[in-house]
XYZ file of C-alpha atoms in Angstrom:
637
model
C 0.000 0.000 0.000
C 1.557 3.109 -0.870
C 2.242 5.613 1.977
C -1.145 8.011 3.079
C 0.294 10.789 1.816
C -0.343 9.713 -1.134
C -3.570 8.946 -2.754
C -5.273 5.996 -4.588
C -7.106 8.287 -6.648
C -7.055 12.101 -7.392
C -9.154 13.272 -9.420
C -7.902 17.190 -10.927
C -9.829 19.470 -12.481
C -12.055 16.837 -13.965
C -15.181 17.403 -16.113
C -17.301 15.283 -18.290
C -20.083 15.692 -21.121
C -21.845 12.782 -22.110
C -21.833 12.282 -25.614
C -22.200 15.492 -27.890
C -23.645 17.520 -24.927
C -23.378 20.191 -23.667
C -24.388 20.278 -20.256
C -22.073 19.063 -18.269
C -22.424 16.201 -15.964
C -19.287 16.567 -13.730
C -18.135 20.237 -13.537
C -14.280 20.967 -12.657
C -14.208 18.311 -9.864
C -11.064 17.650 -7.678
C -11.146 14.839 -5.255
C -8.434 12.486 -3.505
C -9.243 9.722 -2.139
C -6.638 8.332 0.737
C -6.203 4.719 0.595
C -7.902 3.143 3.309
C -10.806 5.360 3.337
C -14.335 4.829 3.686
C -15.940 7.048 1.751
C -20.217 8.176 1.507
C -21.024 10.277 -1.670
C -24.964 11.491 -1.399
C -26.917 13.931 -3.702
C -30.208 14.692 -5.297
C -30.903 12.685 -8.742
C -28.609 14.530 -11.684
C -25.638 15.320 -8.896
C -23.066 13.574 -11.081
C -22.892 10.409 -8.506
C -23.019 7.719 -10.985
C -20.620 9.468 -13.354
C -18.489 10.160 -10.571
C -18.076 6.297 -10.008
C -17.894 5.888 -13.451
C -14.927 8.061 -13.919
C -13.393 6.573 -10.531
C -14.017 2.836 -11.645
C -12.294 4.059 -15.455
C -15.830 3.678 -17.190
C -14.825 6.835 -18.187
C -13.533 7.337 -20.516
C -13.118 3.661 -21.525
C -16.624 2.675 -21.842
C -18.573 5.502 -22.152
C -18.126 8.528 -24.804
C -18.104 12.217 -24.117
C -16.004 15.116 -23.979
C -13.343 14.949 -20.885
C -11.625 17.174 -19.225
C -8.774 17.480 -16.809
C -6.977 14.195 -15.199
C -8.164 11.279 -12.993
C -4.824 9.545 -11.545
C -5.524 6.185 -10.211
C -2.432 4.038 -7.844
C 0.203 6.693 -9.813
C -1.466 6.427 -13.514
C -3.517 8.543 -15.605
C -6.976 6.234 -16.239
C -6.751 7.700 -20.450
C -3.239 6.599 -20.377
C -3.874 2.662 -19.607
C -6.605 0.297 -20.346
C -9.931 -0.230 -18.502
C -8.394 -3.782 -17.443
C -5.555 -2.391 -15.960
C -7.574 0.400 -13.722
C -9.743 -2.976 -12.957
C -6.897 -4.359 -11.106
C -6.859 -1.495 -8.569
C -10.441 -0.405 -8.647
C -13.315 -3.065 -8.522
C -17.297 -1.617 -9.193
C -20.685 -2.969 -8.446
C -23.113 -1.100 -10.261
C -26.813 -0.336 -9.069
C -28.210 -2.919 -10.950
C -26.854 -5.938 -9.476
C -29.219 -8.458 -11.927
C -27.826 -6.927 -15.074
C -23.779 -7.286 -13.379
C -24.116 -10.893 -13.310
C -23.393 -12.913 -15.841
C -23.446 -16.725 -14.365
C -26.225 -18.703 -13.534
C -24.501 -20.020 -10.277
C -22.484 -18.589 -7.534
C -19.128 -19.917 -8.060
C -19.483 -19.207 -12.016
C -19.960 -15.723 -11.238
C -16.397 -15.654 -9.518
C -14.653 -18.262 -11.865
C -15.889 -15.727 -14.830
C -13.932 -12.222 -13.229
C -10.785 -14.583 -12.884
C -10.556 -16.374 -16.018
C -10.651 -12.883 -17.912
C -7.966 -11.993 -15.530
C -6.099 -14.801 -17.120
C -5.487 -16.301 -13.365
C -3.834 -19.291 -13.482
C -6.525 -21.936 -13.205
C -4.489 -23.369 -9.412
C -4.709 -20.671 -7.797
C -8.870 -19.710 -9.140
C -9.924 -22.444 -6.069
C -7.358 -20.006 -3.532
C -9.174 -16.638 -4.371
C -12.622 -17.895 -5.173
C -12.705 -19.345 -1.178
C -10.837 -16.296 0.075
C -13.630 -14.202 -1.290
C -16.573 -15.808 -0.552
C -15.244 -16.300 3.383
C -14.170 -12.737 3.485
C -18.140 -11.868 2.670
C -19.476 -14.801 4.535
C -21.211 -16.528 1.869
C -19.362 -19.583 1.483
C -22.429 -21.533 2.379
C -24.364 -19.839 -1.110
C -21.517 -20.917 -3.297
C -22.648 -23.789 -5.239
C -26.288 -22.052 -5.336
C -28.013 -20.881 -7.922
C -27.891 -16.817 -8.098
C -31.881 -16.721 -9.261
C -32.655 -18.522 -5.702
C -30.878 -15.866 -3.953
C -32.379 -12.992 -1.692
C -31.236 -8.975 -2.969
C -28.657 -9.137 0.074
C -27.338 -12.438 -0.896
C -27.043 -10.968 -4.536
C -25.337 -8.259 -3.089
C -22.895 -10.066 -1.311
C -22.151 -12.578 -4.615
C -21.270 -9.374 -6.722
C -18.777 -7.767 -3.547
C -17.163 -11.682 -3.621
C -16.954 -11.626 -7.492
C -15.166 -8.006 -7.359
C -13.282 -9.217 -4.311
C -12.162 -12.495 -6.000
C -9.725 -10.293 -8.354
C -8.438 -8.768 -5.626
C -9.113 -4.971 -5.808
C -7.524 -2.655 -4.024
C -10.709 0.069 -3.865
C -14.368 -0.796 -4.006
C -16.988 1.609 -5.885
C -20.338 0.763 -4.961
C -23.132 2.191 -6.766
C -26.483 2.396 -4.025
C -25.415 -1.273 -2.943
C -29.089 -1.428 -0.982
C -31.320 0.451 -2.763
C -33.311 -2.671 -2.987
C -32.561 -3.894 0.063
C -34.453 -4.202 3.920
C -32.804 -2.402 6.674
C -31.311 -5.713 7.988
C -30.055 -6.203 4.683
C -28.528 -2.938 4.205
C -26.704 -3.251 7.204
C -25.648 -6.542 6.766
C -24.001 -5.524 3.546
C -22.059 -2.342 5.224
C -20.718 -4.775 7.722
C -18.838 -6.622 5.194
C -17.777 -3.377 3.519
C -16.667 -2.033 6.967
C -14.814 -5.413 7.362
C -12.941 -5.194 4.181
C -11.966 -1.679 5.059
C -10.949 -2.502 8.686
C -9.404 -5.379 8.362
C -8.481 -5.921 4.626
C -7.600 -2.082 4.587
C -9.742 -1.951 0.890
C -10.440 1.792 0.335
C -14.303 1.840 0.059
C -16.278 4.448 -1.867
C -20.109 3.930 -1.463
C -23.107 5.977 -3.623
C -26.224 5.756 -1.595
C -29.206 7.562 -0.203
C -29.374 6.188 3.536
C -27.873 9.201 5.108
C -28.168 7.395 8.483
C -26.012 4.135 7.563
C -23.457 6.961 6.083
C -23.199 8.677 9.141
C -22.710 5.115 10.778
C -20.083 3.643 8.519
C -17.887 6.178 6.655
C -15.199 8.407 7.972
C -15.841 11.012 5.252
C -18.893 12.263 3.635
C -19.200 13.361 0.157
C -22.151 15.469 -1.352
C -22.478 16.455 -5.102
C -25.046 18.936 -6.490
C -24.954 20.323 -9.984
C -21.857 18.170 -11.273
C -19.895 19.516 -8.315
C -19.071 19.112 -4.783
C -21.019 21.262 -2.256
C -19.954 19.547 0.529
C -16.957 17.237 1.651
C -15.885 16.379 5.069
C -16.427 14.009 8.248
C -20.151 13.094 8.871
C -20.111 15.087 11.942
C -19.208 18.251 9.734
C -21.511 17.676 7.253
C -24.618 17.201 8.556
C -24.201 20.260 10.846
C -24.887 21.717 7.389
C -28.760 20.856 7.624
C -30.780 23.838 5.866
C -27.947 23.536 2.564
C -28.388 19.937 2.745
C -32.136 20.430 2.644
C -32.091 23.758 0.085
C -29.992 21.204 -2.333
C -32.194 18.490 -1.685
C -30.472 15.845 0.556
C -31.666 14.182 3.845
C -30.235 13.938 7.225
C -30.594 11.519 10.037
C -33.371 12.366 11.934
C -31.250 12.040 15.128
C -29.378 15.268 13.390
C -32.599 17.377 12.489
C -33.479 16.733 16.606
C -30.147 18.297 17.510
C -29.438 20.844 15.221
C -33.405 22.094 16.134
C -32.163 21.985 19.524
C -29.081 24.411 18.365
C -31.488 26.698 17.020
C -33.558 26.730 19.524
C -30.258 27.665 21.860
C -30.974 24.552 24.006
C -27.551 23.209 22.763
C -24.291 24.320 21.204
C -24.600 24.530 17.239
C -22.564 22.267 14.884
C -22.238 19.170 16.601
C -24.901 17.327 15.005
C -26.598 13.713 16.563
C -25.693 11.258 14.457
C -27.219 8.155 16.235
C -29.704 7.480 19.141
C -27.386 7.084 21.323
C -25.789 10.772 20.992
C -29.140 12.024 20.923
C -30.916 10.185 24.110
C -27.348 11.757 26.070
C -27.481 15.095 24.377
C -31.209 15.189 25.700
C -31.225 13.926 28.846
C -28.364 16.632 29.442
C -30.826 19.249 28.557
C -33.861 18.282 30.231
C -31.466 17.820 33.282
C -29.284 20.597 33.608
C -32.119 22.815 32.639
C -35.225 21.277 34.313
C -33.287 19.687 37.562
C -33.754 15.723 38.013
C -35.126 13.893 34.925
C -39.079 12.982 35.693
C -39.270 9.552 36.728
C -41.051 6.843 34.597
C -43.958 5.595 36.259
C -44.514 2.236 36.759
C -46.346 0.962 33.273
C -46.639 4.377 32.320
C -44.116 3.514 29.057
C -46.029 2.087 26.121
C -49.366 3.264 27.827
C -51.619 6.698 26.662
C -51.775 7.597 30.396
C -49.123 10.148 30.454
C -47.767 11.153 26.949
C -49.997 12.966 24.427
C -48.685 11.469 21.680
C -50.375 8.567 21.605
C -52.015 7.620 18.211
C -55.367 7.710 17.983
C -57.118 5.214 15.842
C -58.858 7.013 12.869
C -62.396 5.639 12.729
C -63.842 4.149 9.168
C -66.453 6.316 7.130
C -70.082 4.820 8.692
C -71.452 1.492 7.010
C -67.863 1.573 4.558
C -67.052 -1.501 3.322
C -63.364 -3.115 2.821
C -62.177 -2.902 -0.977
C -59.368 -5.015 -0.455
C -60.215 -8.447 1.634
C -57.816 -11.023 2.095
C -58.991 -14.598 3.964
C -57.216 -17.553 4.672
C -54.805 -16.748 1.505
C -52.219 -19.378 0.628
C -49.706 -19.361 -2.053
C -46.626 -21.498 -3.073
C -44.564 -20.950 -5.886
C -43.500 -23.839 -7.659
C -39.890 -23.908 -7.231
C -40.061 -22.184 -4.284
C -39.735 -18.656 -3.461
C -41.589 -16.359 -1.246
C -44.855 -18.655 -0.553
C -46.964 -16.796 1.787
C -49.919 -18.656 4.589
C -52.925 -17.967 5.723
C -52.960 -14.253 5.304
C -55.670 -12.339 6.216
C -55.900 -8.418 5.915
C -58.783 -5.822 5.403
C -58.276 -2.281 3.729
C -60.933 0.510 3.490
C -61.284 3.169 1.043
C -58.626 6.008 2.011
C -56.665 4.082 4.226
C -52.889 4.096 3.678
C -51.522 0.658 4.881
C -48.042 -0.402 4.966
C -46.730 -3.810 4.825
C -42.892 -4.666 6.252
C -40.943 -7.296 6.810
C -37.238 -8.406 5.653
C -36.794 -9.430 1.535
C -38.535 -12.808 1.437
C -41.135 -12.172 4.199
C -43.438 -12.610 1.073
C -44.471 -8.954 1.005
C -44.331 -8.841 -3.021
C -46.112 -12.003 -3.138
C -49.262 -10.466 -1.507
C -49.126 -7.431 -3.620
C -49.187 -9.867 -6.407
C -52.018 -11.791 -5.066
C -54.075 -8.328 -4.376
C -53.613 -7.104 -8.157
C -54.439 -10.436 -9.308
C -51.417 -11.450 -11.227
C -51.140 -14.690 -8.841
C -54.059 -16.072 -7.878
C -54.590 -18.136 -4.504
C -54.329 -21.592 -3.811
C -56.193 -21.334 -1.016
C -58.620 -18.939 0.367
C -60.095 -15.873 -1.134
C -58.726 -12.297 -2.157
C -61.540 -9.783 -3.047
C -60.955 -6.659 -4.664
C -63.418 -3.614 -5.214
C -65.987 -7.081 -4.871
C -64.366 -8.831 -7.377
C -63.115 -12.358 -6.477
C -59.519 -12.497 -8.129
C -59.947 -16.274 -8.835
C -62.874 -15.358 -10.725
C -62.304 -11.925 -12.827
C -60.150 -11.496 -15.174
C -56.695 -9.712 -14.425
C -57.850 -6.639 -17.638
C -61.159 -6.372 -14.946
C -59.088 -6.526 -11.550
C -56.689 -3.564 -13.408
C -59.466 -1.181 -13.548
C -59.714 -0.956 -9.573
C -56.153 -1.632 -9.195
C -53.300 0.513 -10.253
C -49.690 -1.142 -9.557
C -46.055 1.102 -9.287
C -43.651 -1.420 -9.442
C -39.916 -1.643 -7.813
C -38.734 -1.128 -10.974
C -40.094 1.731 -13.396
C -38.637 0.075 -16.438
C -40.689 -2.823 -16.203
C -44.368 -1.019 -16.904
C -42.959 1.511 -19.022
C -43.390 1.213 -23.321
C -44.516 4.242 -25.134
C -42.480 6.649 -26.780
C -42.580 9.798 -25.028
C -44.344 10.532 -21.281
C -47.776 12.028 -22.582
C -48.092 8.697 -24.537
C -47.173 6.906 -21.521
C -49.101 8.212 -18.844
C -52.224 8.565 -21.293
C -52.192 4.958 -22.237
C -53.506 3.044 -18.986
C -56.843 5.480 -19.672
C -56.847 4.744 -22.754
C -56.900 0.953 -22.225
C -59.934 1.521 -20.019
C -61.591 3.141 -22.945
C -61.388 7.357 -22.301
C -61.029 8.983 -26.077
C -57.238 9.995 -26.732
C -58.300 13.529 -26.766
C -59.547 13.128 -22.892
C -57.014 10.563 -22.135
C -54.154 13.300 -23.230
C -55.816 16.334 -21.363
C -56.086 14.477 -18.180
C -52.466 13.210 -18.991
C -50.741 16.701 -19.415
C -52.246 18.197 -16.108
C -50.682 15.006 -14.139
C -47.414 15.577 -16.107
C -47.163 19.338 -15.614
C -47.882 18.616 -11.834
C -44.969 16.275 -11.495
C -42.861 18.581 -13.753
C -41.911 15.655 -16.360
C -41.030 16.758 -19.728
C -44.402 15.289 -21.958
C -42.719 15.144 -25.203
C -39.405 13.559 -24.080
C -38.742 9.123 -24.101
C -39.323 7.937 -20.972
C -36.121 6.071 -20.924
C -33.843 8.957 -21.998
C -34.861 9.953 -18.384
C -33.007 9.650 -15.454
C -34.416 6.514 -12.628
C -36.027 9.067 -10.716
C -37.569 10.268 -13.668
C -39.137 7.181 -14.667
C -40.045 5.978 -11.577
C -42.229 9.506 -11.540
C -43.346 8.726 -15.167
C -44.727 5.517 -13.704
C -46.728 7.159 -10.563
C -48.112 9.296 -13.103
C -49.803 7.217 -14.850
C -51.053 4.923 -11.939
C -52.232 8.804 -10.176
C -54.015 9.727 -13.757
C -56.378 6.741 -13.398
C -57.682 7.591 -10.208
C -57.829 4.033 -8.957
C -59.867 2.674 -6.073
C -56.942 0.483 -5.165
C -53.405 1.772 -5.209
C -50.526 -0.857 -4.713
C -47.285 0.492 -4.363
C -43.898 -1.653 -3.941
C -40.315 0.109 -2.998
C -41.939 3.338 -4.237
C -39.114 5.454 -3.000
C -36.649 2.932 -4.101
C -34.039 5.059 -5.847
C -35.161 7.996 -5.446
C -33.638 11.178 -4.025
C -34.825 13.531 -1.258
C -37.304 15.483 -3.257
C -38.566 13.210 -5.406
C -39.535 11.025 -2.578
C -41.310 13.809 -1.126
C -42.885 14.269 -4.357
C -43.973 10.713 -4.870
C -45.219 10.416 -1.240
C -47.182 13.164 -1.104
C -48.790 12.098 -4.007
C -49.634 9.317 -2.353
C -50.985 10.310 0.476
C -53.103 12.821 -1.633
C -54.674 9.904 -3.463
C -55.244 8.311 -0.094
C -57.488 11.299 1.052
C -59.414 11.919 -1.723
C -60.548 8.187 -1.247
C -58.158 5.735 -2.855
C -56.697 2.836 -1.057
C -53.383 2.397 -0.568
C -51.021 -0.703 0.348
C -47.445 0.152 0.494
C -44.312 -2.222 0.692
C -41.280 -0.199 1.815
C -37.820 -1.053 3.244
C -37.705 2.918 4.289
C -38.835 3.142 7.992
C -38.584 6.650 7.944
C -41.049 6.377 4.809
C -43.321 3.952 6.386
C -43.490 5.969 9.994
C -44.081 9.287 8.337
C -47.355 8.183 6.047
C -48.347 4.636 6.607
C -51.344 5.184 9.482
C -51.396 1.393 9.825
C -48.794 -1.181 9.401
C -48.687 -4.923 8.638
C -45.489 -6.759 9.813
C -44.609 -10.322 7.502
C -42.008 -12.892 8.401
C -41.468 -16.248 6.183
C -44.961 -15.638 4.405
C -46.761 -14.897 7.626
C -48.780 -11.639 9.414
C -47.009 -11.573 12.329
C -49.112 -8.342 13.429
C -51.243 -5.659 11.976
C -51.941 -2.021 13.849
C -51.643 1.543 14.148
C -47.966 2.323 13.284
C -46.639 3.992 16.365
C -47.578 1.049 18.198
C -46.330 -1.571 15.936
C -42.900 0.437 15.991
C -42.946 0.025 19.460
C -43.068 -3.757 20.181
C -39.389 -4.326 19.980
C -40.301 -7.912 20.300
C -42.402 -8.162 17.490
C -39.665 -5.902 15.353
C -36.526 -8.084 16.525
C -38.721 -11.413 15.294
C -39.819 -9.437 11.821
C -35.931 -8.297 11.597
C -37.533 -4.910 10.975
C -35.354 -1.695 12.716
C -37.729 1.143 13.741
C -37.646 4.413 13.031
C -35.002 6.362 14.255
C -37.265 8.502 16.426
C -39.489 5.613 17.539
C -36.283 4.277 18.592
C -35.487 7.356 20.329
C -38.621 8.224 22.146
C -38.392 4.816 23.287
C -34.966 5.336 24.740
C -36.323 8.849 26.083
C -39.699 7.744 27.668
C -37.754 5.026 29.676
C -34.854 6.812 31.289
C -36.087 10.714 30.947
C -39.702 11.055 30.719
C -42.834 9.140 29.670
C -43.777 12.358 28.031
C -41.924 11.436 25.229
C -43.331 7.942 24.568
C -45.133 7.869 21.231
C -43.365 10.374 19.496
C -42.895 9.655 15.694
C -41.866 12.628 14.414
C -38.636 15.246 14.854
C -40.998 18.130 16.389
C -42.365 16.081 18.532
C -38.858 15.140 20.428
C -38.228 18.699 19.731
C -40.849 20.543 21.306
C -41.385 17.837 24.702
C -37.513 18.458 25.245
C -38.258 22.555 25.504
C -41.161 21.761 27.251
C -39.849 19.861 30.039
C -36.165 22.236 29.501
C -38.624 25.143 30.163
C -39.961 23.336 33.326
C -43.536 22.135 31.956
C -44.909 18.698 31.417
C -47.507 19.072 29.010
C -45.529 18.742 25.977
C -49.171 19.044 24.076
C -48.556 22.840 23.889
C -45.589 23.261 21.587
C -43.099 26.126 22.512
C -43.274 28.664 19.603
C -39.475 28.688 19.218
C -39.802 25.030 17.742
C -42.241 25.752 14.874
C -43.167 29.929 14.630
C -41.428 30.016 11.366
C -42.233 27.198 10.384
C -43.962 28.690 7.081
C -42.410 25.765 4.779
C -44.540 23.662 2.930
C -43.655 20.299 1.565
C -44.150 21.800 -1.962
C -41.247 24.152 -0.576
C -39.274 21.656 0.389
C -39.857 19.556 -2.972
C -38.323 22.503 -4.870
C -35.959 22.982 -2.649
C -37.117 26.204 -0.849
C -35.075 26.110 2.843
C -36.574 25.609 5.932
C -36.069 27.833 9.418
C -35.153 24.679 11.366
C -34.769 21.240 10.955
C -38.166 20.518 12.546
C -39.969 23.105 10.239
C -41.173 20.141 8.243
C -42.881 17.981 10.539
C -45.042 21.242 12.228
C -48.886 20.848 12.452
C -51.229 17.998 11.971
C -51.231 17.373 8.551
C -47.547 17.999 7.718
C -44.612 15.239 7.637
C -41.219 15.144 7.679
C -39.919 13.409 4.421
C -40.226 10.636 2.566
């Protein structure tokens, strides 16, 4: 390893048009990049991220075409100066797309094919082909079949594969953007464990601010083709309104405490990364500033008796009936897969419901089974009164309206008016209609109607695709990993949308890995484990069963987690809390000496003149708890 001093990469000066284009995608960046390094870069959609990697992984300018400029100097050599196989011995890449990476059909293949390019001698393949898969603790997965496998197992095969030719940095491209949170932090184990004990320099894309601020030593933030932003994650995130104003989250544990700044209840630009800074930084202040904490009553935690922030349950519209019904529902694939048992689940008109669980719980399975494209070996699934066994899938599709994981997978027509006109269309509106009601969706949404849908960026599509499930106005919405992907604002965008269909009457069922997502808009939760409803309920108090989330491998919120922490060894007047102004304001409420955090202290949320609209276009906010003010507002996606 060459000496620190020295870097693995440097990027100088560097700036890249794709193409014939004009606009460029990276503008004038210098970077360097110390070997042993565990790096986070994080931006909105159209940063430069992925061409970032590209040019760090020698994609560019071997692979792709465009006009470069300046130098990108990789273990002492200029990337346009060697070949692409060369930089590939330093600097191994998985790309965001992990199913279009591989190229074998089984495990060991996939490693034997990196190697044999290599032109490794064929006795020492066995050597690094067991080195890698122990070093990502999959040695147990290698003679099985990569189609079988689970989106962190998949993950873990492509790290091995990269590992097995012996890289010295790894560029990940959103390694868990598929992924549950046990998943996603099973996979940053291994990366931490490469860089801690393998000393690979690690440079990881992704939109989970909070697993950043867990795992990397220095943060990265692009905006515009350049970087706004570089430094430790402490540093960064005390940067919360330019974070927001470009449009990139923070941990919620660091909108609590840099609220707290503003509020002068704590020094300023020390940010909570974790719950564990937090629950100290707030005990200090309810302490120091209100004497002795307030003592938890016996079986006061988890109760409504003394906390006001216990959820209500929102009744149903007199005499409604359910539009989605599930009893007794069995499935089986099969081969196998994610068979699901004995479900049963009720949804009502304007209810949003989300369903969790780790990847195989069988969550996409029962979205499946509700749209009708499987249909039940057992039991009964009735939609909008239609038995699913019975109707016709073209019948079931004019109650339901599916956004799949994947935008390119429902997307076909030339340009986005065509696209988002054509499901209205197929239920039999006149183009003329179908295109009017199309073009006030788009221009909502901001999508360009006359451009392809695939020239656009993932985002982009996956916005395309809401758009034409919102222009139907379906009773039944299914959504699955709608934020999947996506950056800060346009998962405010697509949530909000969401919840708007949800009030004006349609039904929604939502499968999300985000917590955040799922605490912020889902009213009622169901939890799945190996096919099963473990639990259904009012989300605040499914959050709160710890039991129930360590058997669904499901990590709450981070301020569920929190409150928890708080309402045990502060006060039980934070137990409930789901939301940043709600730790904010019951910490200046018992700070100022009151109890009855039900009366928010003006300092938390008097300016608090943001809208999410605001925050989708990127309009700042006073504080960090600005966003999560007054009963109908919520934090992010």
């Amino acid at each position: 390893m060459q000496p620190t001093a020295d870097p693995i990469i440097e990027m100088r000066h560097v700036s890249f048009s794709y193409g014939h284009e004009d606009a460029r995608a990276l503008d004038d960046i210098t970077l360097a990049i110390e070997p042993g390094a565990f790096v986070g870069v994080i931006g909105p959609s159209g940063a430069g991220k992925s061409t970032l990697a590209s040019v760090l992984s020698g994609a560019i300018p071997h692979h792709f075409t465009g006009q470069l400029f300046g130098e990108t100097i990789v273990d002492g050599s200029d990337t346009c100066e060697v070949t692409l196989t060369d930089i590939s011995r330093v600097v191994g890449s998985v790309n965001q797309d992990i199913d279009a990476q591989m190229v074998a059909s089984v495990v060991e293949d996939e490693l034997i094919f990196g190697l044999e390019n290599f032109g490794v001698d064929h006795r020492h393949i066995e050597k690094f082909i067991t080195a890698a898969l122990d070093a990502v603790g999959i040695a147990d997965l290698r003679n099985r079949e990569i189609a079988t496998l689970s989106g962190g197992q998949k993950q873990k095969v492509a790290i091995a594969a990269i590992l097995a030719l012996a890289p010295r940095v790894l560029v990940l491209d959103e390694p868990t953007a598929a992924l549950d949170p046990v998943s996603s932090r099973m996979v940053f184990d291994v990366l931490r464990d490469l860089n801690r004990d393998e000393g690979i320099t690690v440079i990881v894309i992704e939109q989970k601010v909070a697993l950043l601020s867990e795992y990397c030593d220095r943060l990265v933030v692009m905006n515009e083709g350049r970087v706004a932003l570089d430094g430790t994650p402490h540093e960064v995130f005390a940067h919360g309104s330019e974070l927001r104003a470009i449009g990139v989250d923070s941990p919620r544990t660091a909108r609590i405490s840099n609220s707290l700044a503003h509020c002068g209840l704590c020094p300023a630009g020390v940010p909570c990364l974790n719950v564990d800074e937090a629950a100290s930084l707030i005990a200090g202040i309810v302490k120091a500033r209100a004497g002795a904490p307030v003592p938890v009553e016996a079986g006061a935690y988890g109760r409504a008796t003394t906390s006001p922030h216990a959820p209500a349950p929102r009744p149903h519209a007199e005499g409604a009936e359910p539009v989605v019904r599930f009893s007794g529902v069995t499935f089986a694939y099969p081969g196998g897969g994610a068979s699901v048992n004995n479900l049963d689940l009720t949804v009502y008109p304007g209810e949003l419901v989300g369903i969790v669980g780790q990847n195989g719980a069988g969550k996409t399975t029962a979205t499946k089974l509700l749209n009708g494209l499987l249909k039940p070996s057992s039991g009964s699934v009735v939609i909008a009164g239609l038995d699913t066994r019975e109707a016709p899938v073209s019948r079931i599709a004019r109650h339901v309206a599916t956004l799949f994981q994947n935008p390119d997978h429902q997307l076909c027509k030339n340009t986005v008016l065509e696209e988002v006109a054509f499901g209205l269309e197929l239920a039999g509106v006149s183009q003329t209609d179908a295109e009017a009601r199309a073009r006030r969706v788009i221009e909502r949404f901001g999508l360009p109607a006359d451009e392809a849908p695939f020239s656009l960026s993932r985002g982009q599509r996956q916005m395309v695709a809401l758009a034409s499930v919102v222009v139907t106005e379906p009773a039944v919405v299914v959504l699955d990993e709608p934020t999947s992907g996506l950056d800060y604002r346009e998962c405010m965008t697509v949530m909000e949308t969401v919840r708007e269909m949800a009030e004006h009457g349609s039904a929604v069922v939502m499968v999300c890995h985000d917590m955040e997502v799922v605490s912020d808009f889902a009213e009622r939760l169901v939890v799945m484990a190996d096919g099963c409803i473990l639990a259904r309920g009012a989300t605040a108090e499914v959050f709160a069963d710890a039991a129930l989330m360590a058997r669904a491998r499901v990590k709450p919120p981070q301020v569920v987690e929190l409150s928890q922490r708080l309402a045990r060894e502060v006060s039980p007047a934070f137990a409930h809390i789901s939301e940043v102004a709600g730790i904010v304001d019951t910490t200046q409420a018992l700070a100022g000496g009151k109890t009855d955090a039900a009366e928010p202290l003006p300092s938390a949320t008097k300016a608090d003149d943001a809208t999410e609209a605001d925050i989708a276009t990127g309009a700042d906010a006073t504080t960090e708890a600005d966003a999560t003010a007054g009963p109908r507002r919520r934090e992010r996606c």
